[in-house]
Amino acid sequence: MTELRPGEIIAGYVIARRIGAGGSGVVYAARHPRLPRLTALKILKREDVAEDDEVWRRFEREADIAAHFDHPNIVQVYDRGVAENQFWISMQYIDGVDAAELHRVSPDRGLRIGTEIAAALDYAHGKGVLHRDVKPSNILIADPDSGRPERALLTDFGIARLRDETTKHTHTGNISATFAFASPEQVSGRPVGPGSDQYSLACTLFVLLTDRRPFSADNPLGWVHAHTRERPLRPSEVNPELPAALDEVFDRALAKAPEDRFDSCADFAYAATEAYYSDPALAVTAAAGLLPQQPPRQLRDWGRKPLWQRVLHRRVLVPVAAAAVTAAGVGFALHHGDSPPVRSGPGLVPDTFVGTWLATEGQTNYRLTVQQAKIGDPVLSNRVDGVLPDGSPFHCEFSAPLDRVPHEGDRLIIGTSEIVVREPANACRANGPTTLTLLPDGRISRKTDVSGLITYSSADALVSSWGRDDAAIARAFPSLVGQLASTGTAVGWQGGSCRPRDPGPGEAAQGAHRVLCNGDDGTGQVHFDVFDFDTRPGSSVAAVFFGNNARVTTRTHEDVAGALTVTTAAGVDPAATQDTEAHRALAAVSFPDGDPRSRFVMVLRWPGHTVNSLLTDWLERAPLK
C-alpha cells in the first residue's frame, strides 16, 4: 500500500508520523480534526481488502468489539469509517513502546505488566470476547504521566471473536495468531476459550521475565509440534535468578489441555507474583524496594490480603512509580540515592545533553537548545513553529530552568516552562515540569503535558545523515531540511519531504548540489530547493535562474544580519501573479555578502499563491539557521 506522509489528511485527521505496521494495516499518529490531541489512526491495506473481503470484516469487527470496552488496560477505539477508498479506525494514542521492545525487564515490572494485561483479558472474557492474539507487540506500555505510574494496555482485537459465535472467521488451516504465542488448541484447530488467551499471556510473560520464549521452532509445523508435544522451558532454567517456585506456575499456565490451566488470567498472574515473592531472599528485597520499610518477618502477616495484592496496592513506592514522579518533575528525592549529585564547576548538565536538538511532527517543528546550567538557572530554550487547525501559522518560544540532575546521568529534570514569545496570543501553553531523557541511540526525548512525547535528534547527527555532498546544506539549514532517513528522504520544515537531487543536464544551476523539498508534492505545500554553489555564485542569481530577465527586491529576516536579496522573473507581479504549473512564480533568495550562507541560494514557489504571500506567510517564519 502507498504510505501516507506527514501532513497528509485522511478523514480530517492530519498524519504526524508512522508508528508501525501489523498484519492488516499501518498505524499512524495523527492529529484529531477537532480536538487538541493525537490519535492512533489505523489504515487498512487496500490490496488486502481487494483480495479478501474477510480482512475487512475482521478489521470492522475490531472497532465493533473494542468500542464496547471501557477498561484502563485496553486501548480505546473512538471511531471508524471509509475515506478516499481507505478504511480507517481511530484509537487512543499511547505515548510509549510496545512490550516487544522491552528487554532485561525487572521481575517486578514484568509481573506488574502481566497482572494488568490479565485484568484486561478477564474483562474481555466477561464480555464474551476472546482476544486470540496475545503477544508482546500487542501490549503497549504507556509512559508515566502526571504522577500516574507506567501502564500496560492491550490492543489489536483484529482477530478477536465472540465466545458463543458460530461463524468461522479464519480460513481452515490459517492460524492467525503469531505461532510463537499461540495455544495448542489454536495451532491444532480445536475450539478455543479463555484458557487460550491465558496460555498466550503465559508465553508473553515468560519472554518479559527471561528474554527467551518457552518454546522454539523454525517453521509452522515445528511450532505445532512444540505447543502440542514439547515441555516448555522453565523460568529458573533460563534465568537462575528467578525462584524455582515460578516453574510450577508456568507449567500449569502452559498446560497442553485448557482444563489443566488456571481458572482465570488473574489467577495465573496472582500465582506468579505470589511465587516470585515467596522466595525468602526476594521477600527481603521486596521489603527494601517494593514495600513499606518494616522487618522482613512481618511480610507474611499483613492481614488477609495476598502478598501480590499488597505489592500492587502499594505500588506508589515501586521504582517505576518513582520514575513517574520524576517524569512529572517533582523536585524531591524518594530516598538518599536520588538526591542531586554535588559537582564543582560552572554547571551540572552532562555534556551529552548540551547543544541543539531538532524534531518534526506533522507540520510542527521543534528546535530545542540545552545549555550548561546550575540548579534553578535557565537550561532549556525551545522554539516551536507550526500550523493551527484553521491553517494559520503559529510561533512560540519557551525557556525552562534546571530542576535536578539524577545520578544516572541519562536524565535532566526540567522545571516549569516560561513563555518568551507567543504568536498569536492564544497559540501556546507553558509546559509543566518535564524529564529530558538521553536515549541509547543518542537522541533525547521529552514528554510534556502540552505536546506529549517528542523525540529529538542532535543537529550534528542530522548533518551527518546527509553525507558529504549535502552536509553543508544540512548544517546551514537543519530545521528546513530535517534528518535524512534510510529511505532517502527527510521530513523537513512543516512536514515537507526533502531529498538530495542535484540539478541534471539542462537544469538551472547545473554543477551545484541541491536538496529538493516537496518537489513532487501536489497538495499545495511550499516547494523549496536549497542550492549549494560551494562559494558565492560567480554569475548573478538573475542570470542563473531567470536568464537575466528579472526584478530584484530585498527582505529582512530575524535570522539574518543584513538584507536578503529576492529575485523573481520580470513578468511576475509579486502582488498579483499566482503560481501555477503553466506560469510558475518563483522567488530566488540569496544571502548578503559576508554571511557564511552566501554560498547558498533558496528557490521557492507556492502553488496557488503570490510571491508576496510566499515571502510574508512562509519565508518570514522559516528558520534560516
XYZ file of C-alpha atoms in Angstrom:
625
model
C 0.000 0.000 0.000
C 1.093 3.617 -0.529
C 2.381 5.039 2.714
C 0.850 8.263 3.981
C 3.270 11.119 4.578
C 3.352 13.646 7.416
C 0.953 16.451 6.654
C -1.404 14.355 4.525
C -5.055 14.399 5.597
C -7.473 11.479 5.717
C -10.986 11.715 7.167
C -9.960 15.079 8.637
C -7.016 13.607 10.565
C -3.592 15.158 9.828
C -0.874 12.497 9.654
C 2.003 13.268 12.031
C 4.168 10.170 11.635
C 4.116 6.419 11.038
C 4.001 4.354 14.230
C 4.172 0.826 12.850
C 2.528 -1.856 10.735
C 0.663 -5.035 11.524
C -0.880 -7.891 9.634
C -3.884 -5.923 8.455
C -2.786 -2.312 8.281
C -0.471 0.570 9.085
C -0.846 2.716 12.200
C -0.066 6.429 12.200
C -0.001 9.120 14.857
C -2.461 11.724 13.604
C -3.862 14.970 14.895
C -7.569 14.911 15.629
C -9.619 17.149 13.303
C -11.457 18.887 16.152
C -9.751 18.090 19.453
C -6.207 19.119 20.523
C -4.860 15.600 20.828
C -3.031 12.894 18.938
C -4.936 9.832 17.777
C -3.658 6.465 16.621
C -5.092 6.029 13.124
C -5.066 2.518 11.698
C -5.357 2.322 7.897
C -6.311 -0.982 6.303
C -4.185 -2.209 3.414
C -6.339 -1.695 0.351
C -4.764 -4.570 -1.551
C -5.764 -6.925 1.257
C -9.372 -5.785 1.003
C -9.369 -6.245 -2.753
C -8.104 -9.806 -2.400
C -10.159 -10.890 0.589
C -13.340 -9.338 1.963
C -12.725 -11.335 5.136
C -9.882 -8.957 6.027
C -12.281 -6.008 6.004
C -14.831 -7.875 8.094
C -12.112 -8.654 10.620
C -10.956 -5.036 10.582
C -14.537 -3.830 11.032
C -15.058 -6.233 13.913
C -12.022 -4.827 15.727
C -13.794 -1.495 16.007
C -17.152 -3.051 16.902
C -15.679 -5.238 19.625
C -13.243 -2.815 21.234
C -15.677 0.120 21.083
C -17.796 -1.640 23.717
C -14.864 -1.901 26.142
C -14.200 0.510 28.982
C -11.126 -0.718 30.824
C -7.936 1.159 31.825
C -5.765 -1.606 30.342
C -7.468 -1.836 26.937
C -6.783 0.687 24.167
C -9.964 2.620 23.430
C -11.471 2.741 19.950
C -13.089 6.078 19.053
C -14.385 5.885 15.503
C -14.138 4.096 12.160
C -15.006 4.808 8.556
C -14.055 4.870 4.894
C -12.296 7.825 3.266
C -10.700 8.063 -0.154
C -11.224 4.330 -0.650
C -9.277 3.601 2.540
C -10.708 2.008 5.660
C -9.640 3.548 8.953
C -10.079 3.199 12.709
C -9.148 5.956 15.174
C -7.921 4.750 18.538
C -6.431 6.003 21.778
C -2.876 7.231 21.209
C -0.390 5.785 23.698
C 2.912 7.523 24.424
C 5.433 4.758 24.892
C 6.559 1.486 23.307
C 5.151 -1.970 22.820
C 6.331 -4.790 25.059
C 8.248 -6.418 22.199
C 10.778 -3.575 22.531
C 11.434 -4.310 26.204
C 14.481 -6.306 27.217
C 16.020 -7.230 30.560
C 12.781 -6.277 32.296
C 12.961 -6.402 36.094
C 10.740 -9.163 37.528
C 8.562 -6.732 39.485
C 7.919 -4.718 36.309
C 7.241 -7.815 34.219
C 4.825 -9.202 36.808
C 3.002 -5.880 37.018
C 2.607 -5.766 33.230
C 1.346 -9.353 33.251
C -1.132 -8.592 36.024
C -2.568 -5.583 34.213
C -2.984 -7.487 30.936
C -4.529 -10.393 32.842
C -7.142 -7.986 34.202
C -7.842 -6.712 30.676
C -8.273 -10.248 29.332
C -10.590 -11.324 32.126
C -12.661 -8.194 31.468
C -12.923 -9.061 27.757
C -13.763 -12.674 28.582
C -16.509 -11.408 30.870
C -17.925 -9.559 27.850
C -17.869 -12.790 25.876
C -14.822 -11.880 23.762
C -11.570 -13.769 23.247
C -8.529 -11.839 22.078
C -6.744 -14.794 20.387
C -3.542 -12.867 19.573
C -1.923 -12.004 22.894
C 1.774 -11.323 22.339
C 4.305 -8.640 23.340
C 3.754 -6.491 20.257
C 0.039 -6.215 21.116
C 0.804 -4.815 24.572
C 1.503 -1.082 24.693
C 3.451 0.392 27.597
C 2.232 3.907 28.379
C 4.909 6.161 29.834
C 4.404 7.550 33.362
C 2.278 10.670 33.191
C 1.268 13.362 35.711
C 2.044 11.194 38.718
C 0.345 8.119 37.237
C 2.687 5.134 37.007
C 3.529 3.248 33.857
C 0.538 1.350 32.473
C 0.169 -1.669 30.170
C -2.662 -1.682 27.629
C -3.891 -4.479 25.383
C -4.537 -3.571 21.755
C -5.383 -5.107 18.378
C -8.575 -7.101 18.721
C -8.381 -7.629 14.963
C -8.825 -11.422 15.181
C -10.961 -11.444 18.322
C -14.202 -13.416 18.223
C -17.252 -13.743 20.383
C -17.186 -16.875 22.531
C -20.708 -18.000 21.540
C -20.309 -17.158 17.865
C -20.648 -19.910 15.312
C -19.395 -18.042 12.229
C -15.820 -19.028 11.449
C -13.555 -16.020 10.935
C -10.393 -17.730 9.786
C -9.948 -19.982 6.799
C -9.337 -23.640 7.545
C -5.708 -24.217 8.350
C -4.976 -20.475 8.655
C -3.633 -19.760 12.126
C -3.944 -16.010 12.532
C -2.179 -15.679 15.868
C 1.605 -15.472 15.914
C 2.809 -19.061 16.195
C 5.284 -18.413 18.995
C 2.470 -17.321 21.337
C -0.433 -19.457 20.034
C -2.094 -22.052 22.258
C -2.121 -25.794 21.488
C -5.811 -25.599 20.640
C -5.177 -22.761 18.177
C -2.370 -24.487 16.280
C -4.315 -27.775 16.141
C -7.641 -26.251 15.065
C -9.542 -27.204 18.226
C -12.163 -24.934 19.889
C -10.649 -22.117 21.904
C -11.763 -20.480 25.125
C -10.406 -18.082 27.765
C -7.669 -20.592 28.600
C -6.186 -19.991 25.159
C -5.588 -16.315 25.962
C -4.123 -17.363 29.319
C -1.647 -19.658 27.544
C -0.595 -16.831 25.218
C -0.253 -14.485 28.204
C 1.981 -17.042 29.906
C 4.211 -17.200 26.803
C 4.340 -13.400 26.796
C 5.166 -13.073 30.498
C 7.837 -15.766 30.112
C 9.524 -13.587 27.465
C 9.320 -10.490 29.676
C 10.925 -12.312 32.619
C 13.631 -14.210 30.711
C 14.143 -12.595 27.267
C 13.511 -16.101 25.863
C 10.445 -17.878 24.530
C 9.262 -21.003 26.366
C 9.363 -22.929 23.055
C 11.449 -22.639 19.913
C 10.834 -23.673 16.323
C 11.831 -22.659 12.786
C 8.600 -23.236 10.849
C 4.846 -23.600 11.361
C 4.969 -27.397 11.695
C 7.704 -27.046 14.273
C 5.545 -24.652 16.287
C 2.595 -27.050 16.130
C 4.789 -29.830 17.489
C 6.291 -27.581 20.182
C 2.978 -26.315 21.522
C 1.215 -29.679 21.409
C 4.038 -32.084 22.364
C 7.069 -30.437 23.953
C 7.628 -29.449 27.570
C 8.130 -25.689 27.901
C 11.337 -24.254 29.268
C 11.137 -23.298 32.905
C 11.864 -19.732 34.039
C 14.553 -20.748 36.527
C 16.315 -22.817 33.821
C 16.674 -19.740 31.638
C 17.266 -17.203 34.413
C 18.710 -18.801 37.577
C 17.959 -15.598 39.491
C 14.238 -16.393 39.295
C 12.880 -18.629 42.070
C 12.043 -22.241 41.246
C 8.543 -21.641 42.631
C 7.733 -19.855 39.355
C 8.356 -23.044 37.355
C 5.275 -24.792 38.679
C 3.117 -21.746 37.948
C 4.219 -21.577 34.313
C 3.931 -25.358 33.909
C 0.265 -25.031 34.821
C -0.476 -21.946 32.691
C 1.262 -23.632 29.720
C -0.505 -26.963 30.151
C -1.470 -28.652 26.888
C -5.090 -29.099 27.990
C -7.077 -25.918 28.755
C -8.816 -27.527 31.731
C -5.429 -28.024 33.430
C -4.672 -24.286 33.429
C -5.730 -21.658 35.956
C -9.394 -20.688 36.233
C -8.660 -17.148 35.001
C -5.837 -14.978 33.749
C -5.883 -13.037 37.035
C -5.426 -16.305 38.947
C -2.339 -17.019 36.851
C -0.900 -13.534 37.463
C -1.720 -13.837 41.176
C 0.084 -17.173 41.420
C 3.136 -15.928 39.505
C 3.510 -12.846 41.706
C 2.980 -14.836 44.900
C 5.518 -17.441 43.772
C 8.147 -14.826 42.971
C 7.891 -13.066 46.339
C 7.579 -16.300 48.295
C 11.336 -16.723 47.968
C 12.812 -15.558 51.331
C 15.677 -13.698 49.660
C 13.260 -11.875 47.366
C 10.954 -11.123 50.259
C 13.807 -9.161 51.847
C 14.363 -7.366 48.529
C 10.667 -6.626 48.281
C 10.721 -5.076 51.726
C 13.625 -2.854 50.748
C 12.497 -1.772 47.327
C 8.806 -2.503 46.869
C 7.077 -2.419 50.221
C 6.960 -0.114 53.245
C 10.030 -0.365 55.410
C 9.431 -2.930 58.138
C 11.121 -6.166 59.264
C 11.013 -8.970 56.661
C 9.454 -11.349 59.183
C 6.291 -9.250 59.043
C 5.838 -9.655 55.292
C 3.538 -12.673 55.646
C 1.495 -11.169 58.481
C -0.208 -8.173 56.820
C -3.817 -9.180 57.360
C -5.755 -11.291 54.892
C -4.756 -9.774 51.544
C -2.449 -11.980 49.470
C 1.079 -10.704 49.033
C 0.600 -9.846 45.338
C -2.288 -7.533 46.182
C -0.278 -5.883 48.936
C 2.563 -5.215 46.462
C 0.291 -3.811 43.750
C -1.893 -1.746 46.071
C 1.247 -0.100 47.451
C 2.961 0.332 44.109
C 3.307 4.075 44.562
C 6.564 3.004 46.197
C 7.910 0.764 43.441
C 10.745 2.026 41.245
C 8.537 2.542 38.172
C 6.282 4.791 40.227
C 9.345 6.713 41.296
C 10.062 7.207 37.592
C 6.530 8.520 37.194
C 7.110 11.068 39.922
C 10.330 12.300 38.339
C 8.658 12.373 34.916
C 6.117 14.755 36.405
C 9.017 16.932 37.520
C 8.536 16.717 41.290
C 11.684 18.178 42.751
C 12.340 15.944 45.745
C 14.147 12.635 46.286
C 12.359 9.422 47.259
C 15.462 8.218 49.017
C 19.002 9.363 49.598
C 20.341 7.772 46.396
C 18.238 10.092 44.197
C 19.491 13.359 45.611
C 21.268 15.665 43.148
C 24.966 14.980 42.760
C 27.313 17.576 44.136
C 29.621 18.902 41.446
C 32.028 21.721 41.096
C 32.466 23.846 38.015
C 30.193 26.142 36.026
C 27.261 23.748 35.677
C 25.725 20.351 36.370
C 24.493 19.322 32.921
C 26.280 16.322 31.352
C 27.967 17.309 28.077
C 25.875 14.741 26.177
C 22.819 16.972 26.609
C 24.396 20.303 25.655
C 23.677 21.516 22.132
C 20.877 21.943 19.609
C 18.210 19.271 19.120
C 15.580 19.134 16.365
C 12.282 17.332 15.794
C 9.346 17.485 13.381
C 5.839 16.148 13.967
C 3.383 16.655 11.151
C 3.541 20.351 10.295
C 5.119 21.327 13.616
C 8.865 21.888 14.028
C 10.701 21.900 17.352
C 14.152 23.353 17.996
C 15.473 22.633 21.478
C 18.650 24.193 22.835
C 20.227 22.862 26.037
C 22.986 24.854 27.730
C 25.178 24.371 30.764
C 23.430 25.412 33.994
C 23.157 25.036 37.735
C 20.006 24.185 39.662
C 17.456 26.974 39.136
C 19.269 28.514 36.150
C 17.775 28.572 32.646
C 18.897 25.354 30.944
C 16.499 24.862 28.081
C 15.067 27.038 25.327
C 12.537 25.714 22.864
C 11.238 27.170 19.617
C 8.025 25.708 18.197
C 6.602 26.603 14.778
C 3.564 25.054 13.171
C 0.121 25.401 11.679
C -3.109 25.788 13.653
C -6.229 23.768 12.749
C -7.616 26.757 10.807
C -4.481 26.790 8.629
C -2.901 29.878 10.187
C 0.708 29.706 11.410
C 1.919 29.953 14.991
C 5.300 30.623 16.574
C 6.241 30.145 20.228
C 9.442 30.286 22.253
C 9.932 28.950 25.767
C 12.561 28.932 28.488
C 12.829 26.499 31.401
C 15.148 26.116 34.433
C 17.153 23.117 35.591
C 15.419 21.399 38.499
C 17.531 18.314 39.164
C 20.246 16.056 37.706
C 19.760 12.420 38.816
C 22.840 10.311 39.470
C 22.256 8.072 36.448
C 23.423 10.803 34.064
C 20.859 9.978 31.373
C 18.130 12.357 32.558
C 17.593 16.004 33.391
C 14.618 17.126 35.436
C 13.366 20.387 33.927
C 11.214 22.902 35.778
C 8.074 24.652 34.570
C 8.471 26.478 31.248
C 8.020 30.200 30.774
C 6.614 31.646 27.549
C 9.038 34.084 25.922
C 7.271 34.629 22.575
C 3.733 33.630 21.612
C 2.185 34.439 18.217
C -0.814 34.527 18.128
C -1.563 35.222 21.776
C -3.653 32.065 22.286
C -1.378 29.705 20.385
C 0.749 28.173 23.131
C 0.700 26.994 26.717
C 3.659 26.662 29.047
C 4.707 23.130 29.956
C 4.730 21.822 33.480
C 7.852 20.130 34.869
C 9.295 17.532 32.481
C 12.075 14.992 32.146
C 14.669 15.170 29.384
C 15.960 11.638 28.731
C 19.053 10.590 26.782
C 18.133 7.545 24.658
C 20.524 4.680 23.812
C 20.636 5.731 20.144
C 21.925 9.214 21.037
C 18.610 11.048 20.687
C 16.776 12.703 23.563
C 13.090 12.579 24.445
C 10.921 14.993 26.360
C 7.348 14.353 27.393
C 5.242 17.417 28.129
C 1.686 17.918 29.304
C 1.018 20.018 26.182
C 2.682 18.317 23.186
C 3.096 14.784 24.522
C 6.266 12.797 23.848
C 8.716 14.440 21.426
C 11.957 12.731 20.386
C 14.786 14.995 19.190
C 17.890 14.309 17.135
C 21.058 16.311 17.629
C 21.935 18.864 14.985
C 25.258 17.060 14.453
C 23.508 13.722 13.792
C 21.176 15.450 11.375
C 24.082 16.938 9.433
C 25.985 13.657 9.232
C 22.903 11.843 7.906
C 23.107 13.773 4.637
C 26.561 12.694 3.553
C 29.491 14.714 2.287
C 27.909 16.427 -0.729
C 24.886 17.817 1.110
C 26.258 18.181 4.635
C 26.899 21.906 4.144
C 23.218 22.495 3.288
C 22.080 20.459 6.300
C 24.495 22.307 8.597
C 23.285 25.711 7.421
C 19.547 24.891 7.369
C 18.883 21.894 9.675
C 15.340 22.910 10.568
C 14.460 23.367 6.906
C 15.661 20.035 5.516
C 15.371 17.669 8.513
C 17.255 14.411 9.095
C 17.779 12.105 6.128
C 16.387 8.624 6.741
C 17.469 5.326 5.211
C 14.571 5.702 2.759
C 16.441 8.583 1.106
C 14.012 11.288 2.262
C 13.757 13.577 5.254
C 10.865 15.299 6.999
C 11.667 18.973 6.764
C 10.050 22.293 7.577
C 6.291 21.994 8.199
C 6.348 18.323 7.270
C 7.983 18.838 3.894
C 9.505 15.845 2.117
C 13.157 16.612 1.316
C 15.777 14.618 -0.567
C 19.106 15.225 -2.308
C 18.790 15.749 -6.062
C 21.499 17.662 -7.827
C 20.499 19.578 -10.989
C 20.807 17.499 -14.136
C 21.692 18.472 -17.717
C 19.683 21.427 -18.904
C 18.588 22.462 -15.403
C 19.465 25.781 -13.843
C 22.488 25.722 -11.513
C 23.901 22.547 -13.024
C 27.059 21.612 -11.101
C 25.703 22.783 -7.736
C 24.482 20.466 -5.010
C 20.780 20.661 -4.223
C 18.297 19.499 -1.581
C 14.818 19.479 -3.085
C 11.774 19.692 -0.798
C 8.180 18.912 -1.855
C 9.336 18.699 -5.460
C 6.692 16.089 -6.352
C 4.061 17.331 -3.935
C 0.640 18.154 -5.341
C -1.143 19.125 -2.116
C -0.278 22.812 -2.277
C 2.676 22.925 0.098
C 5.539 25.334 -0.478
C 8.228 23.921 -2.766
C 11.676 24.941 -1.552
C 15.040 23.990 -3.021
C 18.408 24.834 -1.467
C 21.382 25.078 -3.830
C 24.999 24.940 -2.677
C 27.479 26.584 -5.066
C 30.478 25.960 -2.706
C 31.336 29.672 -2.966
C 29.239 32.712 -3.676
C 27.866 32.156 -7.234
C 30.105 33.668 -9.874
C 27.107 34.518 -12.028
C 24.215 36.536 -10.722
C 21.096 34.764 -9.479
C 19.191 36.606 -12.189
C 21.434 35.038 -14.823
C 21.389 31.515 -13.385
C 17.665 31.162 -12.777
C 15.927 33.836 -14.884
C 18.106 34.423 -17.945
C 18.870 37.968 -16.772
C 15.213 38.891 -17.243
C 14.404 39.545 -13.602
C 13.416 42.021 -10.941
C 15.202 42.301 -7.583
C 13.919 43.351 -4.148
C 15.160 42.902 -0.588
C 13.697 41.404 2.575
C 14.775 41.276 6.210
C 14.711 38.161 8.368
C 15.380 37.765 12.085
C 17.949 35.007 11.440
C 19.971 37.130 9.004
C 22.170 40.138 9.754
C 21.566 42.322 6.742
C 19.104 42.064 3.880
C 18.125 39.028 1.854
C 18.013 39.546 -1.906
C 14.829 38.259 -3.568
C 14.933 37.761 -7.328
C 11.850 36.988 -9.443
C 11.093 36.792 -13.137
C 10.441 40.196 -14.672
C 6.995 39.123 -15.841
C 5.827 38.119 -12.371
C 3.806 40.652 -10.395
C 4.741 39.819 -6.772
C 1.389 41.084 -5.505
C -0.937 39.599 -8.151
C 0.599 36.684 -10.092
C -0.394 33.340 -8.605
C 1.869 30.338 -9.050
C 0.515 27.660 -11.400
C 2.068 24.777 -13.314
C 1.644 26.785 -16.513
C 3.097 30.005 -15.063
C 5.392 29.460 -12.134
C 6.027 32.390 -9.829
C 9.490 31.563 -8.483
C 11.433 33.531 -5.878
C 15.199 33.011 -5.583
C 16.523 34.099 -2.189
C 20.226 34.824 -1.626
C 22.193 35.998 1.390
C 24.266 39.175 1.873
C 27.998 39.390 1.296
C 29.941 38.401 4.395
C 27.217 35.992 5.577
C 28.570 32.403 5.745
C 25.426 31.342 3.872
C 26.219 33.488 0.821
C 27.228 30.267 -0.980
C 23.578 29.098 -0.888
C 20.520 30.136 -2.880
C 16.978 29.146 -1.969
C 14.413 28.837 -4.763
C 10.796 28.967 -3.580
C 7.340 28.584 -5.090
C 3.897 28.167 -3.524
C 1.185 26.768 -5.808
C -1.882 28.979 -5.819
C -0.160 31.884 -4.030
C 1.643 35.069 -4.959
C 5.295 35.812 -4.347
C 4.388 38.399 -1.703
C 2.298 35.810 0.147
C 5.191 33.358 -0.102
C 7.627 35.870 1.377
C 5.303 37.141 4.119
C 3.497 33.983 5.198
C 6.260 31.419 4.709
C 9.754 32.869 4.400
C 9.447 35.283 7.328
C 8.652 32.372 9.648
C 11.004 29.798 8.159
C 14.137 29.169 10.278
C 17.255 30.188 8.371
C 19.733 28.825 10.891
